[in-house]
Amino acid sequence: MLTTVLVTGGAGFIGSNFVLDWIASSDELVINLDKLTYAGNLQNLETLKGDKRHIFVQGDIGDHNLVLGLLREHNVRAVINFAAESHVDRSIDGPEEFIQTNVVGTFHLLEAVRDYWGGLAENDKSAFRFLHVSTDEVYGSLEKSDPPFAETNRYEPNSPYSASKAASDHLVRAYHHTYGLPVLTTNCSNNYGPYHFPEKLIPLCIHNALTGKPLPIYGDGQQVRDWLYVKDHCSAIRRVLEAGKVGETYNVGGWNEKPNLEVVQTLCAILDELKPRSDGRPYADQITYVKDRLGHDRRYAIDARRLERELGWRPAETFETGIKKTVQWYLDNQEWVNNITSGAYRDWVERQYLV
Ligand code: NAD
Ligand code: DAU
């Protein structure tokens, strides 16, 4: 019987939360393959130092021989694919890396997995799973009165990022339909929580608030996102891996639709309570409207009823409980933030916000 899981992108935000949660609840070996781009951070996995249940390998999902070697050496029973370029603004600034990793990289990963899977014994073959972690952004943008995205919505990606994720979803689907590879796909809404890279709205605003910088709101701040605490996303992935129907997709969401401005105001109010500004002014004073994102999607919302109905999954956190935990985590982990927000990070922020 095969016994190991291969996680790709496990040094990033969601991947590292997934690896930490997995190891906290299972003795199964995790092989963690991550290229360590600017978004990958081994500090996220520091608590696993010396733990024999975790093997970190620096490498690219597009490296066929490396992936095939890892699959064979460790008798892998499941691959969970988090590895991707994930930031929409960076995809607008420079789309090529998104095509390379999210499309070409996923293709090479699928090819290596197909090679390995094809050589397995029949019972291992049918028990094997390839779980592809994707996004709600593949469905495009909703009007105010539209129902939330269901699994049956057509794909209408609008950014280079979402188009690259949509392409990877299609490849995963095709590998099931054509070769019978036992795949599962999850399409999740906006995550937030520990280890979130401070280029994304929530950690960026917490960091900027605490360092006295502007809190940049794109356009009118009325774009709506559905927010899910990262640990709930991880529990959904574990559940789909365990009981999801092969070849199917599952939408994952938190039933927490919020306009961006409200999210930032909430962050400010929590910081006012937990770490008041030294001048006694509210953090909301730092809110600043800046130029809008090109092609900015107006609203995302997820209908996660299928996952609840068929697999019994529900999020454990509300937005109110999750966001409070998140702000507290950033207050307790300023060193983690400080280690990131230097060098290359500062170059990005300058290019994105000061020109
Ligand atoms: P992230 O940017 O924080 O982490 C991505 C990780 O992948 C990094 O550790 C990076 O080093 C690694 N990586 C990048 N290219 C690689 C390559 N070619 N080979 C190996 N590793 C590589 O991303 P995240 O926010 O943790 O997102 C993880 C996955 O979840 C992505 O596929 C993303 O599309 C999806 N997703 C994210 C969200 C969200 O809100 N963040 C929501 C839904 C879905
Ligand atoms: O919906 C799921 C997606 O959520 C994931 O697939 C992506 O990987 C993830 O990055 C996230 O994408 P968003 O573009 O929604 O996340 P971001 O944090 O970049 O932005 C959230 C919203 O806040 C969005 O409407 C843009 C806005 N925003 C963002 C930044 C960085 C601002 O108003 N100001 C900012 O400075």
CSV table of C-alpha atoms and ligand atoms in Angstrom, one decimal:
chain,number,residue,atom,x,y,z
A,1,MET,CA,0.0,0.0,0.0
A,2,LEU,CA,1.3,3.5,-0.8
A,3,THR,CA,1.7,5.8,2.2
A,4,THR,CA,3.1,9.2,1.4
A,5,VAL,CA,1.7,12.5,0.1
A,6,LEU,CA,3.5,15.0,-2.1
A,7,VAL,CA,2.5,18.6,-1.5
A,8,THR,CA,3.7,21.2,-4.0
A,9,GLY,CA,4.0,24.8,-3.1
A,10,GLY,CA,4.1,23.8,0.6
A,11,ALA,CA,6.3,26.8,1.6
A,12,GLY,CA,3.7,29.3,0.5
A,13,PHE,CA,0.8,30.8,2.4
A,14,ILE,CA,-1.9,28.0,2.1
A,15,GLY,CA,0.6,25.2,1.4
A,16,SER,CA,2.5,25.8,4.6
A,17,ASN,CA,-0.7,26.0,6.6
A,18,PHE,CA,-1.8,22.7,5.0
A,19,VAL,CA,1.5,20.9,5.8
A,20,LEU,CA,1.5,22.1,9.4
A,21,ASP,CA,-2.1,21.0,9.9
A,22,TRP,CA,-1.5,17.7,8.2
A,23,ILE,CA,1.4,16.9,10.4
A,24,ALA,CA,-0.4,17.9,13.5
A,25,SER,CA,-3.1,15.3,12.8
A,26,SER,CA,-1.4,12.5,10.9
A,27,ASP,CA,1.8,10.4,10.9
A,28,GLU,CA,1.8,10.1,7.2
A,29,LEU,CA,5.0,11.3,5.5
A,30,VAL,CA,4.8,14.6,3.6
A,31,ILE,CA,7.2,15.4,0.7
A,32,ASN,CA,7.1,19.2,0.2
A,33,LEU,CA,8.3,20.3,-3.2
A,34,ASP,CA,8.6,24.1,-3.5
A,35,LYS,CA,10.7,26.2,-5.8
A,36,LEU,CA,11.1,28.9,-3.1
A,37,THR,CA,10.1,31.9,-5.3
A,38,TYR,CA,9.7,35.2,-3.5
A,39,ALA,CA,6.5,33.8,-2.0
A,40,GLY,CA,8.0,30.6,-0.6
A,41,ASN,CA,9.3,30.9,2.9
A,42,LEU,CA,10.9,28.1,4.9
A,43,GLN,CA,10.3,30.1,8.1
A,44,ASN,CA,6.7,29.1,7.8
A,45,LEU,CA,7.8,25.5,8.4
A,46,GLU,CA,10.3,26.2,11.2
A,47,THR,CA,8.4,24.3,13.8
A,48,LEU,CA,8.9,21.1,11.7
A,49,LYS,CA,12.7,21.2,11.9
A,50,GLY,CA,13.9,17.7,12.8
A,51,ASP,CA,10.5,16.2,12.3
A,52,LYS,CA,10.9,13.0,10.2
A,53,ARG,CA,7.4,13.2,8.9
A,54,HIS,CA,8.3,16.2,6.7
A,55,ILE,CA,10.9,16.2,3.8
A,56,PHE,CA,11.5,19.5,2.1
A,57,VAL,CA,12.8,19.5,-1.5
A,58,GLN,CA,13.6,22.7,-3.3
A,59,GLY,CA,12.6,22.3,-6.9
A,60,ASP,CA,10.2,23.1,-9.8
A,61,ILE,CA,6.9,21.3,-10.5
A,62,GLY,CA,8.0,21.6,-14.1
A,63,ASP,CA,11.0,19.3,-13.5
A,64,HIS,CA,9.8,16.0,-14.8
A,65,ASN,CA,12.7,13.9,-13.6
A,66,LEU,CA,12.7,15.4,-10.2
A,67,VAL,CA,9.0,14.9,-9.7
A,68,LEU,CA,9.0,11.4,-11.1
A,69,GLY,CA,12.0,10.5,-8.9
A,70,LEU,CA,10.2,11.8,-5.8
A,71,LEU,CA,7.0,9.9,-6.6
A,72,ARG,CA,8.8,6.6,-7.1
A,73,GLU,CA,11.3,6.9,-4.2
A,74,HIS,CA,8.6,7.7,-1.7
A,75,ASN,CA,5.7,5.6,-3.0
A,76,VAL,CA,3.4,8.6,-3.1
A,77,ARG,CA,-0.4,7.9,-2.8
A,78,ALA,CA,-1.6,11.5,-3.4
A,79,VAL,CA,-0.3,14.8,-4.9
A,80,ILE,CA,-1.8,18.0,-3.6
A,81,ASN,CA,-0.9,20.8,-6.0
A,82,PHE,CA,-0.7,24.3,-4.4
A,83,ALA,CA,2.3,25.5,-6.4
A,84,ALA,CA,1.5,28.6,-8.5
A,85,GLU,CA,2.1,32.2,-9.0
A,86,SER,CA,-0.8,33.6,-7.1
A,87,HIS,CA,-0.8,37.4,-7.0
A,88,VAL,CA,-3.2,39.1,-9.5
A,89,ASP,CA,-1.4,42.4,-9.5
A,90,ARG,CA,1.9,40.7,-10.4
A,91,SER,CA,0.2,38.8,-13.2
A,92,ILE,CA,-0.9,42.2,-14.6
A,93,ASP,CA,2.6,43.6,-14.2
A,94,GLY,CA,4.3,40.5,-15.8
A,95,PRO,CA,2.2,37.6,-16.9
A,96,GLU,CA,4.9,35.3,-18.3
A,97,GLU,CA,5.9,33.7,-15.0
A,98,PHE,CA,2.2,32.8,-14.5
A,99,ILE,CA,2.0,31.0,-17.8
A,100,GLN,CA,5.3,29.2,-17.1
A,101,THR,CA,4.3,27.9,-13.6
A,102,ASN,CA,0.6,27.7,-13.6
A,103,VAL,CA,0.1,26.4,-17.2
A,104,VAL,CA,3.4,24.8,-18.4
A,105,GLY,CA,4.5,23.8,-14.9
A,106,THR,CA,1.1,22.1,-14.1
A,107,PHE,CA,1.3,20.3,-17.5
A,108,HIS,CA,4.8,18.9,-16.7
A,109,LEU,CA,3.6,17.9,-13.2
A,110,LEU,CA,0.7,16.1,-14.7
A,111,GLU,CA,2.9,14.3,-17.2
A,112,ALA,CA,5.3,13.1,-14.4
A,113,VAL,CA,2.3,12.0,-12.3
A,114,ARG,CA,0.8,10.1,-15.3
A,115,ASP,CA,4.1,8.3,-15.9
A,116,TYR,CA,4.2,7.2,-12.3
A,117,TRP,CA,0.6,6.4,-11.9
A,118,GLY,CA,0.6,4.3,-15.1
A,119,GLY,CA,3.2,2.0,-13.5
A,120,LEU,CA,1.3,1.3,-10.3
A,121,ALA,CA,-0.5,-1.9,-9.3
A,122,GLU,CA,-4.2,-1.8,-10.0
A,123,ASN,CA,-5.3,-1.3,-6.4
A,124,ASP,CA,-2.8,1.5,-5.9
A,125,LYS,CA,-3.8,3.0,-9.2
A,126,SER,CA,-7.4,3.3,-8.2
A,127,ALA,CA,-6.6,4.7,-4.7
A,128,PHE,CA,-4.2,7.3,-6.1
A,129,ARG,CA,-5.4,11.0,-6.1
A,130,PHE,CA,-4.2,14.2,-7.8
A,131,LEU,CA,-5.8,17.1,-6.0
A,132,HIS,CA,-5.5,20.5,-7.8
A,133,VAL,CA,-6.0,23.6,-5.7
A,134,SER,CA,-7.7,26.3,-7.7
A,135,THR,CA,-9.5,29.5,-7.3
A,136,ASP,CA,-13.0,31.1,-7.6
A,137,GLU,CA,-11.5,33.7,-10.0
A,138,VAL,CA,-11.8,31.3,-12.9
A,139,TYR,CA,-15.5,32.0,-13.0
A,140,GLY,CA,-15.0,35.7,-13.7
A,141,SER,CA,-16.9,38.5,-12.0
A,142,LEU,CA,-20.5,38.7,-10.6
A,143,GLU,CA,-23.1,41.5,-10.7
A,144,LYS,CA,-24.6,42.5,-7.3
A,145,SER,CA,-27.8,40.5,-7.9
A,146,ASP,CA,-26.1,37.3,-9.4
A,147,PRO,CA,-26.2,34.1,-7.4
A,148,PRO,CA,-22.8,32.9,-6.1
A,149,PHE,CA,-20.6,30.8,-8.3
A,150,ALA,CA,-21.6,27.1,-8.4
A,151,GLU,CA,-19.5,24.3,-9.9
A,152,THR,CA,-21.6,24.5,-13.0
A,153,ASN,CA,-20.8,28.1,-13.8
A,154,ARG,CA,-18.9,28.6,-17.0
A,155,TYR,CA,-15.3,29.7,-16.9
A,156,GLU,CA,-14.8,33.4,-17.7
A,157,PRO,CA,-11.3,34.3,-16.3
A,158,ASN,CA,-10.5,38.0,-16.6
A,159,SER,CA,-6.9,38.4,-15.4
A,160,PRO,CA,-3.7,36.7,-16.6
A,161,TYR,CA,-3.6,35.0,-13.2
A,162,SER,CA,-7.1,33.7,-13.4
A,163,ALA,CA,-6.7,32.7,-17.1
A,164,SER,CA,-3.6,30.7,-16.2
A,165,LYS,CA,-5.4,29.0,-13.3
A,166,ALA,CA,-8.4,28.2,-15.6
A,167,ALA,CA,-6.0,26.7,-18.2
A,168,SER,CA,-4.4,24.5,-15.5
A,169,ASP,CA,-7.9,23.4,-14.3
A,170,HIS,CA,-8.7,22.4,-17.9
A,171,LEU,CA,-5.5,20.4,-18.2
A,172,VAL,CA,-6.3,18.5,-14.9
A,173,ARG,CA,-9.8,17.8,-16.2
A,174,ALA,CA,-8.5,16.6,-19.5
A,175,TYR,CA,-6.0,14.2,-17.8
A,176,HIS,CA,-8.9,12.6,-16.1
A,177,HIS,CA,-11.1,12.4,-19.1
A,178,THR,CA,-8.4,11.2,-21.5
A,179,TYR,CA,-6.1,9.1,-19.4
A,180,GLY,CA,-8.3,8.3,-16.4
A,181,LEU,CA,-6.0,10.0,-13.9
A,182,PRO,CA,-7.9,10.1,-10.6
A,183,VAL,CA,-8.1,13.9,-10.1
A,184,LEU,CA,-10.0,16.3,-7.9
A,185,THR,CA,-10.2,20.0,-8.2
A,186,THR,CA,-11.1,22.6,-5.6
A,187,ASN,CA,-12.0,26.2,-6.4
A,188,CYS,CA,-11.7,28.4,-3.4
A,189,SER,CA,-12.5,32.0,-2.5
A,190,ASN,CA,-10.1,34.5,-0.8
A,191,ASN,CA,-8.1,33.0,2.1
A,192,TYR,CA,-6.7,34.9,5.0
A,193,GLY,CA,-4.7,33.9,8.2
A,194,PRO,CA,-1.2,33.2,9.4
A,195,TYR,CA,1.7,33.3,6.9
A,196,HIS,CA,-0.2,35.3,4.4
A,197,PHE,CA,2.4,37.2,2.2
A,198,PRO,CA,2.1,41.0,2.9
A,199,GLU,CA,1.5,41.8,-0.8
A,200,LYS,CA,-2.2,40.7,-0.4
A,201,LEU,CA,-4.8,43.1,0.9
A,202,ILE,CA,-5.2,41.9,4.5
A,203,PRO,CA,-1.6,41.4,5.6
A,204,LEU,CA,-0.5,44.4,3.5
A,205,CYS,CA,-2.9,46.6,5.4
A,206,ILE,CA,-2.0,45.2,8.8
A,207,HIS,CA,1.7,45.8,8.1
A,208,ASN,CA,1.1,49.3,6.7
A,209,ALA,CA,-1.1,50.2,9.6
A,210,LEU,CA,1.5,49.2,12.1
A,211,THR,CA,4.3,51.0,10.3
A,212,GLY,CA,2.3,54.3,9.8
A,213,LYS,CA,1.9,53.9,6.0
A,214,PRO,CA,-1.2,54.5,3.8
A,215,LEU,CA,-3.7,51.7,3.6
A,216,PRO,CA,-4.2,51.5,-0.2
A,217,ILE,CA,-7.8,51.0,-1.4
A,218,TYR,CA,-8.1,50.3,-5.1
A,219,GLY,CA,-10.9,52.4,-6.9
A,220,ASP,CA,-14.0,52.9,-4.7
A,221,GLY,CA,-13.2,50.0,-2.4
A,222,GLN,CA,-16.6,48.4,-3.1
A,223,GLN,CA,-15.3,45.3,-4.8
A,224,VAL,CA,-16.6,42.3,-3.0
A,225,ARG,CA,-14.7,39.1,-2.0
A,226,ASP,CA,-15.7,36.1,-0.1
A,227,TRP,CA,-13.3,35.5,2.7
A,228,LEU,CA,-12.3,32.1,4.2
A,229,TYR,CA,-9.9,31.5,7.1
A,230,VAL,CA,-7.0,29.5,5.7
A,231,LYS,CA,-7.3,26.6,8.2
A,232,ASP,CA,-10.9,26.1,6.9
A,233,HIS,CA,-9.6,25.9,3.3
A,234,CYS,CA,-7.1,23.2,4.5
A,235,SER,CA,-9.8,21.2,6.2
A,236,ALA,CA,-11.9,21.3,3.0
A,237,ILE,CA,-9.0,20.0,1.0
A,238,ARG,CA,-8.4,17.2,3.4
A,239,ARG,CA,-12.0,16.3,3.2
A,240,VAL,CA,-12.1,16.4,-0.6
A,241,LEU,CA,-9.0,14.3,-0.8
A,242,GLU,CA,-10.5,11.7,1.6
A,243,ALA,CA,-14.0,11.5,0.1
A,244,GLY,CA,-14.3,13.6,-3.0
A,245,LYS,CA,-15.7,11.9,-6.2
A,246,VAL,CA,-12.9,11.4,-8.7
A,247,GLY,CA,-13.1,13.8,-11.7
A,248,GLU,CA,-15.3,16.3,-9.8
A,249,THR,CA,-14.7,19.8,-8.7
A,250,TYR,CA,-15.8,21.3,-5.4
A,251,ASN,CA,-16.3,25.0,-4.6
A,252,VAL,CA,-14.9,26.1,-1.2
A,253,GLY,CA,-16.1,29.3,0.4
A,254,GLY,CA,-16.7,31.0,3.7
A,255,TRP,CA,-20.2,32.6,3.2
A,256,ASN,CA,-18.4,35.9,4.1
A,257,GLU,CA,-19.0,38.4,1.3
A,258,LYS,CA,-17.4,41.7,2.2
A,259,PRO,CA,-16.5,44.9,0.3
A,260,ASN,CA,-12.8,45.7,0.5
A,261,LEU,CA,-13.3,48.9,2.3
A,262,GLU,CA,-15.3,47.2,5.0
A,263,VAL,CA,-12.6,44.6,5.4
A,264,VAL,CA,-9.9,47.3,5.9
A,265,GLN,CA,-12.2,49.2,8.3
A,266,THR,CA,-12.6,46.0,10.4
A,267,LEU,CA,-8.9,45.5,10.5
A,268,CYS,CA,-8.4,49.1,11.7
A,269,ALA,CA,-11.0,48.7,14.4
A,270,ILE,CA,-9.4,45.5,15.7
A,271,LEU,CA,-6.0,47.2,15.7
A,272,ASP,CA,-7.5,50.2,17.5
A,273,GLU,CA,-8.5,47.8,20.2
A,274,LEU,CA,-5.4,45.5,20.4
A,275,LYS,CA,-2.6,48.0,19.6
A,276,PRO,CA,-3.9,51.6,19.7
A,277,ARG,CA,-1.8,54.2,17.8
A,278,SER,CA,0.5,56.2,20.0
A,279,ASP,CA,-1.2,59.5,18.9
A,280,GLY,CA,-4.6,58.2,19.9
A,281,ARG,CA,-6.0,58.6,16.4
A,282,PRO,CA,-7.8,55.7,14.7
A,283,TYR,CA,-5.9,53.6,12.1
A,284,ALA,CA,-8.7,54.3,9.6
A,285,ASP,CA,-7.1,57.7,9.2
A,286,GLN,CA,-4.5,55.9,7.2
A,287,ILE,CA,-7.0,54.7,4.5
A,288,THR,CA,-6.0,56.1,1.1
A,289,TYR,CA,-7.8,55.6,-2.2
A,290,VAL,CA,-5.3,54.7,-5.0
A,291,LYS,CA,-5.7,53.9,-8.7
A,292,ASP,CA,-7.8,50.9,-9.5
A,293,ARG,CA,-6.4,47.5,-10.6
A,294,LEU,CA,-6.7,47.0,-14.4
A,295,GLY,CA,-9.7,44.9,-15.3
A,296,HIS,CA,-10.6,44.6,-11.5
A,297,ASP,CA,-13.3,42.0,-10.9
A,298,ARG,CA,-16.2,43.5,-9.1
A,299,ARG,CA,-17.6,40.7,-7.1
A,300,TYR,CA,-16.8,37.0,-6.2
A,301,ALA,CA,-19.1,34.8,-4.2
A,302,ILE,CA,-19.0,31.1,-3.7
A,303,ASP,CA,-21.8,28.6,-3.3
A,304,ALA,CA,-20.2,25.9,-1.2
A,305,ARG,CA,-23.4,23.9,-0.7
A,306,ARG,CA,-22.1,20.9,-2.7
A,307,LEU,CA,-19.2,20.4,-0.4
A,308,GLU,CA,-21.5,20.6,2.6
A,309,ARG,CA,-24.2,18.4,1.2
A,310,GLU,CA,-22.0,15.6,-0.2
A,311,LEU,CA,-19.0,15.7,2.1
A,312,GLY,CA,-20.4,17.3,5.2
A,313,TRP,CA,-17.8,20.1,5.2
A,314,ARG,CA,-18.4,23.5,6.9
A,315,PRO,CA,-16.0,26.3,7.9
A,316,ALA,CA,-15.2,26.5,11.6
A,317,GLU,CA,-14.5,30.2,11.6
A,318,THR,CA,-16.8,33.2,10.9
A,319,PHE,CA,-15.1,36.3,9.5
A,320,GLU,CA,-15.3,37.9,12.9
A,321,THR,CA,-13.5,35.1,14.7
A,322,GLY,CA,-11.0,34.5,11.9
A,323,ILE,CA,-10.0,38.1,11.3
A,324,LYS,CA,-9.4,38.7,15.0
A,325,LYS,CA,-7.1,35.6,15.2
A,326,THR,CA,-5.3,36.8,12.1
A,327,VAL,CA,-4.6,40.3,13.4
A,328,GLN,CA,-3.4,38.8,16.7
A,329,TRP,CA,-1.1,36.4,14.8
A,330,TYR,CA,0.5,39.3,12.9
A,331,LEU,CA,1.0,41.3,16.1
A,332,ASP,CA,2.7,38.2,17.7
A,333,ASN,CA,4.8,37.5,14.6
A,334,GLN,CA,6.3,40.9,13.7
A,335,GLU,CA,9.7,39.2,13.1
A,336,TRP,CA,8.2,37.0,10.4
A,337,VAL,CA,6.8,40.1,8.7
A,338,ASN,CA,10.1,42.1,9.1
A,339,ASN,CA,12.1,39.3,7.6
A,340,ILE,CA,10.0,39.5,4.4
A,341,THR,CA,9.5,43.2,4.0
A,342,SER,CA,12.9,44.1,2.9
A,343,GLY,CA,14.8,44.0,-0.4
A,344,ALA,CA,12.8,42.5,-3.3
A,345,TYR,CA,9.5,43.1,-1.4
A,346,ARG,CA,10.2,46.8,-1.1
A,347,ASP,CA,11.0,47.0,-4.8
A,348,TRP,CA,7.6,45.5,-5.6
A,349,VAL,CA,5.7,47.8,-3.3
A,350,GLU,CA,7.5,50.9,-4.7
A,351,ARG,CA,6.6,49.9,-8.3
A,352,GLN,CA,3.0,49.0,-7.5
A,353,TYR,CA,2.0,52.0,-5.3
A,354,LEU,CA,4.3,54.9,-5.9
A,355,VAL,CA,4.3,55.3,-9.7
B,1,NAD,P1,1.6,31.6,-2.5
B,1,NAD,O1,2.0,32.6,-3.6
B,1,NAD,O2,1.7,32.1,-1.1
B,1,NAD,O3,2.5,30.3,-2.6
B,1,NAD,C1,2.8,29.7,-3.7
B,1,NAD,C2,4.0,28.7,-3.4
B,1,NAD,O4,4.3,28.0,-4.7
B,1,NAD,C3,5.3,29.4,-3.0
B,1,NAD,O5,5.8,28.8,-1.9
B,1,NAD,C4,6.2,29.3,-4.2
B,1,NAD,O6,7.6,29.2,-3.9
B,1,NAD,C5,5.7,28.0,-4.8
B,1,NAD,N1,6.0,27.9,-6.3
B,1,NAD,C6,5.8,28.8,-7.2
B,1,NAD,N2,6.2,28.4,-8.4
B,1,NAD,C7,6.6,27.1,-8.2
B,1,NAD,C8,7.1,26.1,-9.1
B,1,NAD,N3,7.2,26.3,-10.4
B,1,NAD,N4,7.4,24.9,-8.6
B,1,NAD,C9,7.3,24.7,-7.3
B,1,NAD,N5,6.9,25.6,-6.4
B,1,NAD,C10,6.5,26.8,-6.9
B,1,NAD,O7,0.2,31.1,-2.9
B,1,NAD,P2,-1.1,30.7,-2.0
B,1,NAD,O8,-1.8,32.0,-1.7
B,1,NAD,O9,-0.6,29.9,-0.9
B,1,NAD,O10,-1.9,29.9,-3.0
B,1,NAD,C11,-1.7,28.5,-3.1
B,1,NAD,C12,-2.6,27.9,-4.2
B,1,NAD,O11,-3.9,28.2,-3.9
B,1,NAD,C13,-2.4,28.6,-5.6
B,1,NAD,O12,-2.5,27.6,-6.5
B,1,NAD,C14,-3.5,29.6,-5.7
B,1,NAD,O13,-3.9,29.8,-7.0
B,1,NAD,C15,-4.6,28.9,-4.9
B,1,NAD,N6,-5.6,29.7,-4.2
B,1,NAD,C16,-5.2,30.8,-3.4
B,1,NAD,C17,-6.1,31.5,-2.8
B,1,NAD,C18,-5.7,32.7,-1.9
B,1,NAD,O14,-6.6,33.4,-1.4
B,1,NAD,N7,-4.5,32.9,-1.6
B,1,NAD,C19,-7.5,31.2,-2.9
B,1,NAD,C20,-7.9,30.2,-3.8
B,1,NAD,C21,-6.9,29.4,-4.4
B,2,DAU,O1,-10.4,34.8,-5.0
B,2,DAU,C1,-9.3,33.9,-4.7
B,2,DAU,C2,-8.0,34.7,-5.0
B,2,DAU,O2,-7.9,35.6,-3.9
B,2,DAU,C3,-6.8,33.8,-5.2
B,2,DAU,O3,-7.0,33.0,-6.3
B,2,DAU,C4,-5.5,34.7,-5.3
B,2,DAU,O4,-4.4,33.8,-5.4
B,2,DAU,C5,-5.4,35.6,-4.1
B,2,DAU,O5,-4.3,36.4,-4.3
B,2,DAU,C6,-6.7,36.4,-4.0
B,2,DAU,O6,-6.8,37.4,-5.1
B,2,DAU,P1,-7.4,38.9,-4.9
B,2,DAU,O7,-6.9,39.7,-6.0
B,2,DAU,O8,-8.8,38.9,-4.6
B,2,DAU,O9,-6.6,39.2,-3.5
B,2,DAU,P2,-5.8,40.6,-3.1
B,2,DAU,O10,-5.5,40.4,-1.6
B,2,DAU,O11,-4.7,40.9,-4.0
B,2,DAU,O12,-6.9,41.7,-3.2
B,2,DAU,C7,-8.2,41.5,-2.5
B,2,DAU,C8,-9.0,42.7,-3.0
B,2,DAU,O13,-8.5,43.9,-2.4
B,2,DAU,C9,-9.1,42.9,-4.5
B,2,DAU,O14,-10.4,43.4,-4.8
B,2,DAU,C10,-8.1,44.0,-4.8
B,2,DAU,C11,-8.1,44.8,-3.5
B,2,DAU,N1,-6.8,45.5,-3.1
B,2,DAU,C12,-5.7,44.7,-3.1
B,2,DAU,C13,-4.5,45.3,-2.7
B,2,DAU,C14,-3.2,44.4,-2.7
B,2,DAU,C15,-6.8,46.8,-2.7
B,2,DAU,O15,-7.8,47.5,-2.7
B,2,DAU,N2,-5.6,47.4,-2.4
B,2,DAU,C16,-4.4,46.6,-2.4
B,2,DAU,O16,-3.4,47.2,-2.0
